[in-house]
Coordinates of C-alpha atoms and ligand atoms in Angstrom, one line a residue:
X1 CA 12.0 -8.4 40.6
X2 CA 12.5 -7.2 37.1
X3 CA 10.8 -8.6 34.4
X4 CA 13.3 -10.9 32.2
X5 CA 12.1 -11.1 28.7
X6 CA 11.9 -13.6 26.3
X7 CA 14.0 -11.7 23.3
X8 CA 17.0 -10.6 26.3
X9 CA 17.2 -14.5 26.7
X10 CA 20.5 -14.7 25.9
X11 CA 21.6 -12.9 28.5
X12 CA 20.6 -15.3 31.0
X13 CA 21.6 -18.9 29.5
X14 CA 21.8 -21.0 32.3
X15 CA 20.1 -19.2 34.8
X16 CA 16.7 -20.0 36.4
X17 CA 14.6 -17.1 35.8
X18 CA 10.4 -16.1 35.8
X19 CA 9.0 -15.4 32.1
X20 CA 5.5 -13.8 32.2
X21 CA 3.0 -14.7 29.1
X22 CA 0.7 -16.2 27.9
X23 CA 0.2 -19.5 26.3
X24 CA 0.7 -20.0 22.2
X25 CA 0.6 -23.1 22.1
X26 CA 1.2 -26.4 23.3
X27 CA 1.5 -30.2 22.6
X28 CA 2.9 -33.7 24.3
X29 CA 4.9 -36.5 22.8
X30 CA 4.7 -39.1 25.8
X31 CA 5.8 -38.4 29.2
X32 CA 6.8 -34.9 27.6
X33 CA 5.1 -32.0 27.2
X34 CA 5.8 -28.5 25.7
X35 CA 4.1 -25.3 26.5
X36 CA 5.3 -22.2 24.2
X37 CA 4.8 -19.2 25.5
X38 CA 4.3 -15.4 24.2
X39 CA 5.5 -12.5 26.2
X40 CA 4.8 -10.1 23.5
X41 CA 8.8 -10.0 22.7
X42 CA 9.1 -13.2 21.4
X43 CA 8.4 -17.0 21.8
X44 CA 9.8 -19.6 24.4
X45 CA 9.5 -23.9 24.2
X46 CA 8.7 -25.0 27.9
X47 CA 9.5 -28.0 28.3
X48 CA 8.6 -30.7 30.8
X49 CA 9.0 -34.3 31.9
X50 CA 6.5 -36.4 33.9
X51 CA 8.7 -37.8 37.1
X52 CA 10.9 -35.2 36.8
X53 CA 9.0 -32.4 37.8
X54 CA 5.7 -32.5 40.6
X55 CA 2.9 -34.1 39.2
X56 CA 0.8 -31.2 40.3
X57 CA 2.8 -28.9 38.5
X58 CA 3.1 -31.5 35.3
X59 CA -0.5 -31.5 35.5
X60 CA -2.2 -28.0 35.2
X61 CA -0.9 -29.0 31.2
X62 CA -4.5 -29.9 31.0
X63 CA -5.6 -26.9 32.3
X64 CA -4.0 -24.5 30.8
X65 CA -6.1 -23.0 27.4
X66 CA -4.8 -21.0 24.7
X67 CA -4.1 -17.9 25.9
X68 CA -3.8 -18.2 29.3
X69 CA -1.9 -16.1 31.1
X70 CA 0.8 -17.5 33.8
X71 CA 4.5 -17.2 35.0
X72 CA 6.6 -19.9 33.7
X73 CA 9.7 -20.6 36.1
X74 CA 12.9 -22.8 34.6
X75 CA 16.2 -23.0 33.7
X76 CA 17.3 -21.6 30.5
X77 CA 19.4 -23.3 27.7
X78 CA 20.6 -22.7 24.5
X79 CA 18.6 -25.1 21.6
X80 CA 18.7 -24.5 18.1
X81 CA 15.8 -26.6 17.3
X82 CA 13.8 -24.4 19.4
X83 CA 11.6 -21.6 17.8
X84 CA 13.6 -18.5 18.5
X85 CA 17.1 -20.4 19.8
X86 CA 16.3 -20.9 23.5
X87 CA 14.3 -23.8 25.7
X88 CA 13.4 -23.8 29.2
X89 CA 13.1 -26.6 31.3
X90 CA 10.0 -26.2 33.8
X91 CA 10.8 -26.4 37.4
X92 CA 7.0 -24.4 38.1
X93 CA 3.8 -23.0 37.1
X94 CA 1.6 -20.3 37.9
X95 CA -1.8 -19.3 36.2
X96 CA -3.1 -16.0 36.2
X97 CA -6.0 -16.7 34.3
X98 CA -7.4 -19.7 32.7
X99 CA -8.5 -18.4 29.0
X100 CA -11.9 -19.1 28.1
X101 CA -12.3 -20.9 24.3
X102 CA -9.6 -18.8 22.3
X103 CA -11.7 -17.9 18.8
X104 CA -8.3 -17.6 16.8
X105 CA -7.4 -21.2 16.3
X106 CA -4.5 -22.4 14.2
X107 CA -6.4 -23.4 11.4
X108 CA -7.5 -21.3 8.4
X109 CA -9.9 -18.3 9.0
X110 CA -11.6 -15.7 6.9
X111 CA -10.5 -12.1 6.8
X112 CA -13.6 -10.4 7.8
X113 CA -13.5 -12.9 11.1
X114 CA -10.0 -12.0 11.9
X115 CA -11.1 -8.0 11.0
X116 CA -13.9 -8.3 13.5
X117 CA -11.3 -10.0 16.2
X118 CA -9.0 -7.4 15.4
X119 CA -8.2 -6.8 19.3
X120 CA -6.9 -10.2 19.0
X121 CA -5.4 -11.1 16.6
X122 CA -2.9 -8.3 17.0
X123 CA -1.2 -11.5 19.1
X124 CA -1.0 -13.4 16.3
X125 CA 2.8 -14.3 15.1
X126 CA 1.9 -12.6 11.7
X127 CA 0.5 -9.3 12.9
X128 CA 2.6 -8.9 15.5
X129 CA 5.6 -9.2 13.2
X130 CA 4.0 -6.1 10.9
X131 CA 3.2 -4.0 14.0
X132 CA 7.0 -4.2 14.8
X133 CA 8.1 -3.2 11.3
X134 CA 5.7 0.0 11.1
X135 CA 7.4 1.1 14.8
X136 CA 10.9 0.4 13.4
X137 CA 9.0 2.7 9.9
X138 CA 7.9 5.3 12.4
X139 CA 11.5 5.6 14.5
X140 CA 13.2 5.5 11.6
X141 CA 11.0 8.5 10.1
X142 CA 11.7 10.7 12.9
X143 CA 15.7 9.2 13.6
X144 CA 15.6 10.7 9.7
X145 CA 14.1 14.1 9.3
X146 CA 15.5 14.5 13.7
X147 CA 19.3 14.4 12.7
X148 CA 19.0 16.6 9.9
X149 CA 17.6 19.4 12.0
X150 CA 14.1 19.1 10.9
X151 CA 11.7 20.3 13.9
X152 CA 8.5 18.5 14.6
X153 CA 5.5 20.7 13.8
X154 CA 2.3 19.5 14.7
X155 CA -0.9 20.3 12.9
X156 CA -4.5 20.3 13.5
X157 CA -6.6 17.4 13.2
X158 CA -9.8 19.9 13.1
X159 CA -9.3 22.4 10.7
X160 CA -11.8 24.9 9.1
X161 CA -11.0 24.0 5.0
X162 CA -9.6 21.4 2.7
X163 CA -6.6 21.0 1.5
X164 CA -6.8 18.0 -1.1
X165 CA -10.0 18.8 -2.7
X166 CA -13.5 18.7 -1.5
X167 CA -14.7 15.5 -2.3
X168 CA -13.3 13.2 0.4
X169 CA -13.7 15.7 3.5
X170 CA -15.5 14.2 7.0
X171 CA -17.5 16.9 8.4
X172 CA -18.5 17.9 11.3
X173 CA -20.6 20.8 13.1
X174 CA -18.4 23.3 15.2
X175 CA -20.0 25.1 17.8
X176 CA -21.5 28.5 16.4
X177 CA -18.6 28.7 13.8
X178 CA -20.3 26.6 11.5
X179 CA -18.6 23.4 9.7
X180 CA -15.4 22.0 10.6
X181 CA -13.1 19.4 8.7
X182 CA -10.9 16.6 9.6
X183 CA -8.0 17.3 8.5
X184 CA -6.9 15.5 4.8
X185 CA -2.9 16.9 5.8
X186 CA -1.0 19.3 7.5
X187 CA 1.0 20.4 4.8
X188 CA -0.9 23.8 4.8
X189 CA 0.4 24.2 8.5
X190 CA 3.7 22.8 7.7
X191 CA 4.3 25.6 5.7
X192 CA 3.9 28.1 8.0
X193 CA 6.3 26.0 10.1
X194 CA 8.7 26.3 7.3
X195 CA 8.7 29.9 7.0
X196 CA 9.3 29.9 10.6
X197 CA 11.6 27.1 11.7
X198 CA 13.4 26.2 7.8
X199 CA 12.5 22.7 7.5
X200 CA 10.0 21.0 10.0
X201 CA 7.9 17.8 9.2
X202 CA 4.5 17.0 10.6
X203 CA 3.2 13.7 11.5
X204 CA 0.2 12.5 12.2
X205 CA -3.3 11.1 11.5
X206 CA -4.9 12.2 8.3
X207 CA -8.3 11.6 6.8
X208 CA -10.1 11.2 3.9
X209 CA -13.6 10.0 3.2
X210 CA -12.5 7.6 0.5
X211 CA -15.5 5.9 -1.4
X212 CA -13.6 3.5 -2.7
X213 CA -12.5 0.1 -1.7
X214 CA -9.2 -0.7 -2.8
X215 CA -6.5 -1.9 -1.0
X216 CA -4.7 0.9 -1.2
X217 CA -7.0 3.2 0.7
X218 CA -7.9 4.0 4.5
X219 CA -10.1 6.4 5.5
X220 CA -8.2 7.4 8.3
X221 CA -4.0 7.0 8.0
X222 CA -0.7 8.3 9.3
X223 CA 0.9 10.7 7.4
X224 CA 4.6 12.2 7.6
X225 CA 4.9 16.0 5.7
X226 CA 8.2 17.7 5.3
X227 CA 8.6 20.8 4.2
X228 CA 11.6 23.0 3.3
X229 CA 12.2 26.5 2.7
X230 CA 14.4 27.6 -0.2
X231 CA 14.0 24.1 -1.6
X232 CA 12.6 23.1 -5.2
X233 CA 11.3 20.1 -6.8
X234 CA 14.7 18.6 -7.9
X235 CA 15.6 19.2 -4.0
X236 CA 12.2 17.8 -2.8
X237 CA 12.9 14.5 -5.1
X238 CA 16.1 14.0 -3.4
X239 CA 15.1 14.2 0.0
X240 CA 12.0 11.6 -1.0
X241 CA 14.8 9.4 -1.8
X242 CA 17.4 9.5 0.5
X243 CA 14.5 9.7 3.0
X244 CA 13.2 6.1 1.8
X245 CA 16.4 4.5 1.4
X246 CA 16.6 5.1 5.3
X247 CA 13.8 3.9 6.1
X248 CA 14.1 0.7 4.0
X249 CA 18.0 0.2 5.5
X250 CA 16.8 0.7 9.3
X251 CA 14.1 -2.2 8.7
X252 CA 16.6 -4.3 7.1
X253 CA 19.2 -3.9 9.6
X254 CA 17.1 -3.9 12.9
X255 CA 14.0 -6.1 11.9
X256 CA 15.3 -9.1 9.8
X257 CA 13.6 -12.0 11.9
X258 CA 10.1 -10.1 11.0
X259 CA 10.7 -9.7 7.6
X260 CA 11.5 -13.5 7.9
X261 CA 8.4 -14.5 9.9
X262 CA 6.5 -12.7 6.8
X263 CA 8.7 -14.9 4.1
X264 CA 9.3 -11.7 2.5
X265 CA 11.4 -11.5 -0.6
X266 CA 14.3 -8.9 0.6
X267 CA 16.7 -8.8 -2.2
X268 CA 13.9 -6.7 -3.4
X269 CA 14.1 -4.3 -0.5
X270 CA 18.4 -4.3 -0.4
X271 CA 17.9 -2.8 -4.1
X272 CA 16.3 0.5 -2.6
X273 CA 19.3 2.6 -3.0
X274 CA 19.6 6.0 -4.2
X275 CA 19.1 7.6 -6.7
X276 CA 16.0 6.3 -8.1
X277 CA 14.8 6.5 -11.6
X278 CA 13.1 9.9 -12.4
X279 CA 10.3 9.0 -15.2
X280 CA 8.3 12.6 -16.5
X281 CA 4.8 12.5 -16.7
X282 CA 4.8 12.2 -20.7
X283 CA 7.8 9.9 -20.4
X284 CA 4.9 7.3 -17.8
X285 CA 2.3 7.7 -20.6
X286 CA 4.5 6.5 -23.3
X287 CA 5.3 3.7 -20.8
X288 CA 1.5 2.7 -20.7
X289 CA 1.0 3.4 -24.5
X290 CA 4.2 0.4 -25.3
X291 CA 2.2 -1.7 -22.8
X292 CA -1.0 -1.3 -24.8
X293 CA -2.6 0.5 -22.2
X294 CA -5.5 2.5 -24.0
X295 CA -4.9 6.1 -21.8
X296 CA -5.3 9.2 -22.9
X297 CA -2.9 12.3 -21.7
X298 CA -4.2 14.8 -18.7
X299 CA -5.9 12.0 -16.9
X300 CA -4.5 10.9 -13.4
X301 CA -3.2 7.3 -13.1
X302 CA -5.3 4.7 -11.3
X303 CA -3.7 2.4 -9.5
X304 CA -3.7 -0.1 -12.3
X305 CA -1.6 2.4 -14.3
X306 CA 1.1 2.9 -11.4
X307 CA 1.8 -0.7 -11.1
X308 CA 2.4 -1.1 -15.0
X309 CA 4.8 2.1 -14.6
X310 CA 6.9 1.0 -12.0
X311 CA 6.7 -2.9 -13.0
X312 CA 9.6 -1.8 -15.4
X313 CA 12.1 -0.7 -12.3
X314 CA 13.8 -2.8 -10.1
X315 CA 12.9 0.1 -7.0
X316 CA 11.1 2.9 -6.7
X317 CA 10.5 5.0 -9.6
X318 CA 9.7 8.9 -9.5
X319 CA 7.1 10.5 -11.4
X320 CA 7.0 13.9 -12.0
X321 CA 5.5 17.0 -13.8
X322 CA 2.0 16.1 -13.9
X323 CA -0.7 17.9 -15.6
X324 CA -1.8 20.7 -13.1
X325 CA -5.8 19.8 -13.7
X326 CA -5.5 16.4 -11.5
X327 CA -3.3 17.9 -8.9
X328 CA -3.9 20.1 -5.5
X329 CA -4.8 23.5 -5.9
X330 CA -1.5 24.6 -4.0
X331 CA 1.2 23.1 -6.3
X332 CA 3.9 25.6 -8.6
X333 CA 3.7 25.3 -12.5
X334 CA 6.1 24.4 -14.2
X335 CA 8.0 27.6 -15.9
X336 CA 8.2 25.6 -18.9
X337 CA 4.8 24.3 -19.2
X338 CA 2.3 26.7 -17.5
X339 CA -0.4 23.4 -17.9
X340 CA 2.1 21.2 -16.0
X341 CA 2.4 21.1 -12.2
X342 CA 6.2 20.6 -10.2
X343 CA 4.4 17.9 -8.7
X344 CA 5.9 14.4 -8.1
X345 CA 5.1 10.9 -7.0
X346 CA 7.0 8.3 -5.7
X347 CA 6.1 4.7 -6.8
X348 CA 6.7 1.6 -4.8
X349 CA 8.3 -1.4 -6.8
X350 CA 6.1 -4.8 -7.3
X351 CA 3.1 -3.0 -7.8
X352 CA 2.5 -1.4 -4.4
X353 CA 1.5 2.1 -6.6
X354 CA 2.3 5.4 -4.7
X355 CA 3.7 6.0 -1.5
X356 CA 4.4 9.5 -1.7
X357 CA 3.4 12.8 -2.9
X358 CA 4.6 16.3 -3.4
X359 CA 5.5 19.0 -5.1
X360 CA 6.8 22.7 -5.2
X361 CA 4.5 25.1 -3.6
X362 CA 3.1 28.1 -5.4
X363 CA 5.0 31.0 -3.6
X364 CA 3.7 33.9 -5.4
X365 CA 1.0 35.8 -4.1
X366 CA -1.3 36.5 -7.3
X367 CA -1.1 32.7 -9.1
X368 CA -2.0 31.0 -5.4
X369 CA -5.5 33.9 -5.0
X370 CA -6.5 32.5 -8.6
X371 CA -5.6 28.7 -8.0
X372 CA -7.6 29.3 -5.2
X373 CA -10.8 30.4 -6.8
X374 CA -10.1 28.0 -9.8
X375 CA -10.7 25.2 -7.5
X376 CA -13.9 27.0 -5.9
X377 CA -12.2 26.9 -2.1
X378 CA -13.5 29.4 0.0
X379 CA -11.0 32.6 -0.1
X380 CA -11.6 33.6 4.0
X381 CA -10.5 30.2 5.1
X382 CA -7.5 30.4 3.4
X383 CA -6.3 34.2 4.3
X384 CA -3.7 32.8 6.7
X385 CA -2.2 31.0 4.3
X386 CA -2.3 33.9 2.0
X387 CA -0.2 35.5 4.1
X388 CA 2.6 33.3 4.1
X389 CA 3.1 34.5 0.7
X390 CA 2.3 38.4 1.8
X391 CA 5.1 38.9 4.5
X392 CA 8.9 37.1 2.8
X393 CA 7.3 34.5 -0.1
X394 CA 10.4 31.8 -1.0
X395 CA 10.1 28.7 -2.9
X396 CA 9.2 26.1 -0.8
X397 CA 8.9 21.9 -1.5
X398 CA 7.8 19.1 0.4
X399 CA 5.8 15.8 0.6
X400 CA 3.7 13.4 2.1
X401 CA 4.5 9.6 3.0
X402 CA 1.7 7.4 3.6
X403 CA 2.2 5.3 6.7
X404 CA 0.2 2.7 5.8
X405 CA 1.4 1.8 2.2
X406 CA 5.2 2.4 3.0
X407 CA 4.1 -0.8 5.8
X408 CA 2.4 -2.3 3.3
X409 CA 5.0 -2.3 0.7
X410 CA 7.9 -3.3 3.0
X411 CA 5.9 -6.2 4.8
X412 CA 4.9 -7.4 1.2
X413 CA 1.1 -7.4 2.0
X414 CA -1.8 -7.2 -0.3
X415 CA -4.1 -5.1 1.7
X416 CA -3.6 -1.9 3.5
X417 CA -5.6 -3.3 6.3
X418 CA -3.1 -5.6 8.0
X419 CA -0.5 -2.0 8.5
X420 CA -2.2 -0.3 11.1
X421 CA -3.5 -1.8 14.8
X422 CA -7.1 -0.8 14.0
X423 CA -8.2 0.4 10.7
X424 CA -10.9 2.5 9.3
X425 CA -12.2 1.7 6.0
X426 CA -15.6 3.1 4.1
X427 CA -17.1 -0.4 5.4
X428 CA -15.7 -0.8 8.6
X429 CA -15.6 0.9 12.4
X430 CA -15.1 -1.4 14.6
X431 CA -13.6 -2.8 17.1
Ligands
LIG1 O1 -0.7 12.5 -2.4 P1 -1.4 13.0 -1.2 O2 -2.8 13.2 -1.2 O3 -0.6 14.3 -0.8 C1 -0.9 15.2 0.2 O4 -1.7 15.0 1.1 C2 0.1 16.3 0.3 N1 -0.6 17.4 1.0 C3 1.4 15.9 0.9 C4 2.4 17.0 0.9 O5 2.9 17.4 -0.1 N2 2.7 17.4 2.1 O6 -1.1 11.9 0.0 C5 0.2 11.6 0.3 C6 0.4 10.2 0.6 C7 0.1 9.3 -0.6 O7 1.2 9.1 -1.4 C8 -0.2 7.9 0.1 O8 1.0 7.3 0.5 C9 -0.9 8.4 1.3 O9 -0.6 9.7 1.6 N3 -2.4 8.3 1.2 C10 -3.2 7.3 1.7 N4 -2.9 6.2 2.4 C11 -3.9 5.4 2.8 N5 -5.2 5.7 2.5 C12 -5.5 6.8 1.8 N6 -6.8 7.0 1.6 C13 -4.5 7.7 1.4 N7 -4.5 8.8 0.7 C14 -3.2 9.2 0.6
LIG2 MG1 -1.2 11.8 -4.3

């Protein structure tokens, strides 16, 4: 027999069908008792009365633990008092296995406890409504770049150099070839995709060995790069934004009783529409000067400084044109402003800082040999790449989008931890 699930239910009003689960919860109010049940798609009030149904049967309430797993057999009937709009009443009930004590109890825990039950408390109504949001993020990533004829090009996880600086590279030996790197992005890949496909995007895991704890950082996240050939950094800002407007529209439309189970605010979220406010680099200092920030031009923003920027925009605010010292060794200058970088950033609303990052690319063959030794990276490692700009150079944009915080952002959480099934931080590996 096919599994019926609880989130099809209304499909089968009136009908007596099997739900498989486990138990969430349950409670009696005289000769009644409720069991509600999880079967990962959603949540269904049992309901049973003593006379009514076989003692045995009304029985194994006791019994039954949180967690449990069993087959629940009933009619089905529309109640909008019921969590989630449906009820069953129990005609039977089978265990499949009694739950020892469940750790994760209704009341209040600690973060670290829940972090080290992780495996767990993925089942939770909370987590499991973020862990739906980041699949809708994820399909509506790829339903994105896919229908405008980007191709998927995957990159290497193990790669021999870095791409965003040295400082925050995991290393490892690799065979008799010396040191290898995970990879910080595939962006250096994805250009070689670009010269060979047009416009490709890689996704995948990414990794940096962040020192800091913030809530903003991972040391190991999911990462989506487009790139684009024959594209510039006024064409790489508009793709960031039509790009996010999708992705904020898709979770809107298809995961509204999630957003709701998180009580987030999503008037916020229906303002994401195109175009977003461009701000230049100067133009964010100024910003922080009028706020009484005491910051000094050519630095880098900390994340302090990228909430104060975008707290004056009612979505997500780009900034671009940095100053060329605090950004990645691959990124074009500005013909304007040799110290300047076509770089930009894209900053979340309410504080959630930057989400993604980009720029031009350095397409001429001279400037990218001296960037190269400017930032001290070893010249043989990055030959191949050399050569992208030896055999039919073209401008060339694209960005990165940080899993993670875009999850982060849209769920309305405070930490970066809740966006990803298990994460990795500087203090933490397990489960
Ligand atoms: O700004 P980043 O470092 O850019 C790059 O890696 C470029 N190669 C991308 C490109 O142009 N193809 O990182 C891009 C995004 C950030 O905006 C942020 O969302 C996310 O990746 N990110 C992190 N997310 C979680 N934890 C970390 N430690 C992160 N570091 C970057
Ligand atoms: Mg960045």
């Amino acid at each position: 027999m096919a599994l019926i699930y609880i989130d099809d239910l209304k499909n089968h009003i009136a009908e007596e069908i099997k739900i498989s689960g486990w138990l969430y919860n349950k409670r009696s109010s005289g000769k009644v008792r409720f069991l509600v049940i999880r079967d990962g798609t959603g949540i269904l009030q049992c309901v049973m009365v003593k006379g009514i149904i076989q003692d045995d049967v009304f029985n194994l309430f006791d019994t039954i633990t949180q967690e449990t797993s069993l087959h629940v057999f009933g009619k089905i009937k529309k109640d909008d008092r019921a969590p989630g709009g449906f009820e069953m009443e129990l005609t039977n009930i089978q265990i499949i296995a009694i739950a020892k004590e469940y750790p994760i109890t209704p009341k209040e825990h600690g973060v670290e406890f829940l972090m080290d039950l992780r495996h767990l408390w993925l089942r939770s109504s909370r987590q499991h409504a973020i862990l739906r949001i980041r699949h809708q993020i994820i399909k509506a990533i790829r339903e994105f770049f896919d229908n405008r004829g980007f191709i998927l090009m995957d990159a290497p996880i193990i790669t021999p150099a870095a791409c965003e600086g040295t400082s925050t590279l995991f290393e490892t030996d690799y065979f008799d070839l010396g040191k290898a790197y995970l990879t910080q992005s595939g962006q250096l890949y994805g250009e070689a995709g670009a010269m060979a496909h047009g416009k490709i995007y890689v996704f995948g895991p990414t990794f940096r060995a962040e020192k800091s704890k913030t809530r903003r950082h991972l040391t190991e996240f999911w990462m989506v790069e487009p790139e684009v050939a024959f594209a510039d950094l006024n064409d790489n800002m508009e793709l960031a934004e039509e790009f996010l407007e999708h992705i904020v529209t898709s979770v809107l439309k298809y995961r509204s009783a999630e957003l709701k189970t998180l009580e987030r605010n999503i008037s916020i979220l229906e303002k994401v529409k195109k175009p977003f406010p461009r701000v230049s680099y100067s133009e964010a200092v100024e910003i922080l000067k009028k706020e009484g920030i005491d910051f000094e031009w050519g630095n880098d923003f900390g994340g302090t400084d990228e909430t104060i920027i975008s707290e004056g925009f009612d979505r997500p605010v780009i900034v671009h044109r940095y100053p060329a010292k605090v950004k990645a060794f691959y990124m074009k200058r500005d013909p304007q402003n040799p110290d300047l970088a076509l770089a930009m950033d894209v900053l979340a609303p309410e504080g959630y800082g930057e989400i993604i990052g980009g720029s031009q690319r350095e397409d001429d063959f001279d400037l990218l040999v001296q960037r190269i030794k400017e930032h001290n990276l070893p010249q043989s490692a990055f030959d191949w790449y050399l050569d992208l700009r030896r055999y039919g150079s073209v401008p060339h944009a694209g960005f990165g989008l940080g899993v993670e915080r875009t999850v982060g952002w849209i769920c309305g959480l405070e930490h970066v931890r809740e966006t990803i099934p298990f994460p990795r931080m500087i203090y933490r590996l397990t489960p």
